[in-house]
Tab-separated table of C-alpha atoms in Angstrom:
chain	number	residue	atom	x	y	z
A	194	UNK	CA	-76.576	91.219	91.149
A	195	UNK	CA	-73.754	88.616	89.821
A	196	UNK	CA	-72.962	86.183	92.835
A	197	UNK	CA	-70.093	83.805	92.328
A	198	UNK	CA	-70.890	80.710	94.582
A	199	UNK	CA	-67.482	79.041	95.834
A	200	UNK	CA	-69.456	75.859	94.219
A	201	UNK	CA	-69.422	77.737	91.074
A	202	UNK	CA	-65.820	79.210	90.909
A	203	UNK	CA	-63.522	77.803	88.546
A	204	UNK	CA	-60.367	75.595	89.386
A	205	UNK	CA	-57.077	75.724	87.093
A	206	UNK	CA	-54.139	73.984	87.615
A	207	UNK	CA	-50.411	75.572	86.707
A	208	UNK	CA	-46.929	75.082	87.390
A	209	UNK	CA	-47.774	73.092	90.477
A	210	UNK	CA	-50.222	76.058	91.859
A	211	UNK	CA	-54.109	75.808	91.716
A	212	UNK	CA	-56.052	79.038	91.172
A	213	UNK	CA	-59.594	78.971	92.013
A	214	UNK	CA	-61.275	82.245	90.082
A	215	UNK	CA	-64.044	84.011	91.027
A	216	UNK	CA	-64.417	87.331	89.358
A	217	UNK	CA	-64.113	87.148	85.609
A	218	UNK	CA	-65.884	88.622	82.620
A	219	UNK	CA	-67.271	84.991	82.291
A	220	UNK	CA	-69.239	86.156	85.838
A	221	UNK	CA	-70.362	89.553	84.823
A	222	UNK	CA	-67.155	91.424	85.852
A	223	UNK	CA	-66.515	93.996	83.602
A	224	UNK	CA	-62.857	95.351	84.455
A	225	UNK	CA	-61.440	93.319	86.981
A	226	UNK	CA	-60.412	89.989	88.142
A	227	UNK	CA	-59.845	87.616	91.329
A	228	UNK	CA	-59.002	84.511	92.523
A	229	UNK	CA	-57.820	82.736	95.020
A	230	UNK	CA	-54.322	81.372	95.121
A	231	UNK	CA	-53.189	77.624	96.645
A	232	UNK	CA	-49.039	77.502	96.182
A	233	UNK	CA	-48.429	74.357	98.016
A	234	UNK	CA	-45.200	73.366	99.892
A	235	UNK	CA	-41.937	72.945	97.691
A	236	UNK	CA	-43.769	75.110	95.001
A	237	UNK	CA	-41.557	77.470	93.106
A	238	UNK	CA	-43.160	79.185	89.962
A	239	UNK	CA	-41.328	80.347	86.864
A	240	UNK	CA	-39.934	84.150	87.396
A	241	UNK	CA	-42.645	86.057	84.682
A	242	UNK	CA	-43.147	89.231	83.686
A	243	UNK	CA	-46.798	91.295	84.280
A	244	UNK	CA	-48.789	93.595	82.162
A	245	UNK	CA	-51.242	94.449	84.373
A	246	UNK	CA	-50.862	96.286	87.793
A	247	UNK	CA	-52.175	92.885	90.427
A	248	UNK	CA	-52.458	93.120	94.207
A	249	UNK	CA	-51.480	90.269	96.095
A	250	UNK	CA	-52.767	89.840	99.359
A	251	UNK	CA	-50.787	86.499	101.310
A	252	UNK	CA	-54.073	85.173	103.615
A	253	UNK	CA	-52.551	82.253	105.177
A	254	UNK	CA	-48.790	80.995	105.084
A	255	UNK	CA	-45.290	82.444	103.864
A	256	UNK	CA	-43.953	83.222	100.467
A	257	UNK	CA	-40.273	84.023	99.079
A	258	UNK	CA	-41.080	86.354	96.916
A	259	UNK	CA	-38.735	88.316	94.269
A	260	UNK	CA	-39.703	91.244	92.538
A	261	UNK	CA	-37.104	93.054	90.039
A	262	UNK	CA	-34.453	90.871	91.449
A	263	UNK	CA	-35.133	91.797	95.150
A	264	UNK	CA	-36.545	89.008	97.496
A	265	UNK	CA	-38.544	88.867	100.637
A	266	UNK	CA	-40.049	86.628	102.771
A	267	UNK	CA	-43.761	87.656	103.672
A	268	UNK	CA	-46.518	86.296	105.706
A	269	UNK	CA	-50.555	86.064	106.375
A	270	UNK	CA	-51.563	89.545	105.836
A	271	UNK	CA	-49.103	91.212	104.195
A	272	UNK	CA	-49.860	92.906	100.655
A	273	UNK	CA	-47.860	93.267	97.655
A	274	UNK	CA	-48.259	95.843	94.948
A	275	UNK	CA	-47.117	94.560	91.703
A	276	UNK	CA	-46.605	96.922	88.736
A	277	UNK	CA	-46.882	96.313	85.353
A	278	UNK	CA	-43.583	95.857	83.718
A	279	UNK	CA	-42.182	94.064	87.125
A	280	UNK	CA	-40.745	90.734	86.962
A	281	UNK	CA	-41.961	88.289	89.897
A	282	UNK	CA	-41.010	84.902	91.459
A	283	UNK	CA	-43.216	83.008	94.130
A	284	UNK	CA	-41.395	80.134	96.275
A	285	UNK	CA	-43.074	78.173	99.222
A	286	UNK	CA	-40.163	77.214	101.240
A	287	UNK	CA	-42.273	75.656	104.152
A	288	UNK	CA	-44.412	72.718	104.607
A	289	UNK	CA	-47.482	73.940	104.226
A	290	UNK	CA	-49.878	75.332	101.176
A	291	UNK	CA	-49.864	79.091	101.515
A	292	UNK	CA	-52.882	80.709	100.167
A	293	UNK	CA	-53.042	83.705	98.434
A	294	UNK	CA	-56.121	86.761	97.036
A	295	UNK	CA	-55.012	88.286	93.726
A	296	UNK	CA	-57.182	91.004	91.997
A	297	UNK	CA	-56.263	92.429	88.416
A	298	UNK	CA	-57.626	94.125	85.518
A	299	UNK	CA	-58.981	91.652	82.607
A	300	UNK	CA	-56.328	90.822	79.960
A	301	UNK	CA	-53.401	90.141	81.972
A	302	UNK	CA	-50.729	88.489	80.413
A	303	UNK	CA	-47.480	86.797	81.778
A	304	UNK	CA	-43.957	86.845	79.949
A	305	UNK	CA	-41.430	83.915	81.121
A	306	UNK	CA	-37.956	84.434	81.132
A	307	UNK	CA	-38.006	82.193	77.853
A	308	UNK	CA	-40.257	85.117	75.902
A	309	UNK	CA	-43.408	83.066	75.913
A	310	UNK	CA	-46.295	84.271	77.099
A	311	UNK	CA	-49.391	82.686	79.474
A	312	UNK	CA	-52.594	84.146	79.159
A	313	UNK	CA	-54.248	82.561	82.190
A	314	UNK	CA	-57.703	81.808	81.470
A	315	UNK	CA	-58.691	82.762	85.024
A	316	UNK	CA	-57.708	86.597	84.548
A	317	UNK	CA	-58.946	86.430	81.274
């Protein structure tokens, strides 16, 4: 039975974000992903484009968030489904590190507005 350990998880560092990830084929998972979010305060990632359907669950804090153009603010325990195809934007407007869940299927891949693409080890 694969166990990830929080000791064990792997941190990366992006556009001012830290993603801590837990399931990945490196741990024995086979078609999806997860990891744990950290946006801090002031953080506002590049808009990007998915390939992969990802659920994003907000555990603690508040998020701008704009998806195809349309944004909303949401808190602690609200869920967003994010196609593939959609086009997203995260923004931490507050003082305080909001902390996100995200689960995927392996090989997602993010376009920026600028055509290149991020294949973030941790989904990978």
């Amino acid at each position: 039975m694969p166990v990830v350990r929080a000791s064990d998880a792997v941190t990366h560092e992006i556009h001012g974000a830290r993603f801590i990830s837990y399931a990945t084929p490196l741990t024995g998972s086979k078609e999806l992903c997860a990891w744990r979010g950290e946006i801090p305060a002031g953080t506002k990632a590049p808009v990007h484009t998915v390939n992969r359907e990802e659920i994003f669950h907000l555990l603690d804090g508040e998020l701008l968030i704009t998806l195809d153009g349309r944004t909303e603010r949401i808190a602690a325990g609200d869920t967003l489904i994010i196609n593939p195809g959609a086009t997203l934007g995260v923004e931490n407007p507050t003082d305080r590190t909001a902390v996100s869940w995200v689960t995927t299927s392996i090989g997602l891949e993010a376009e920026l507005a600028d055509g290149s693409r991020i294949t973030p080890p941790w989904a990978n």
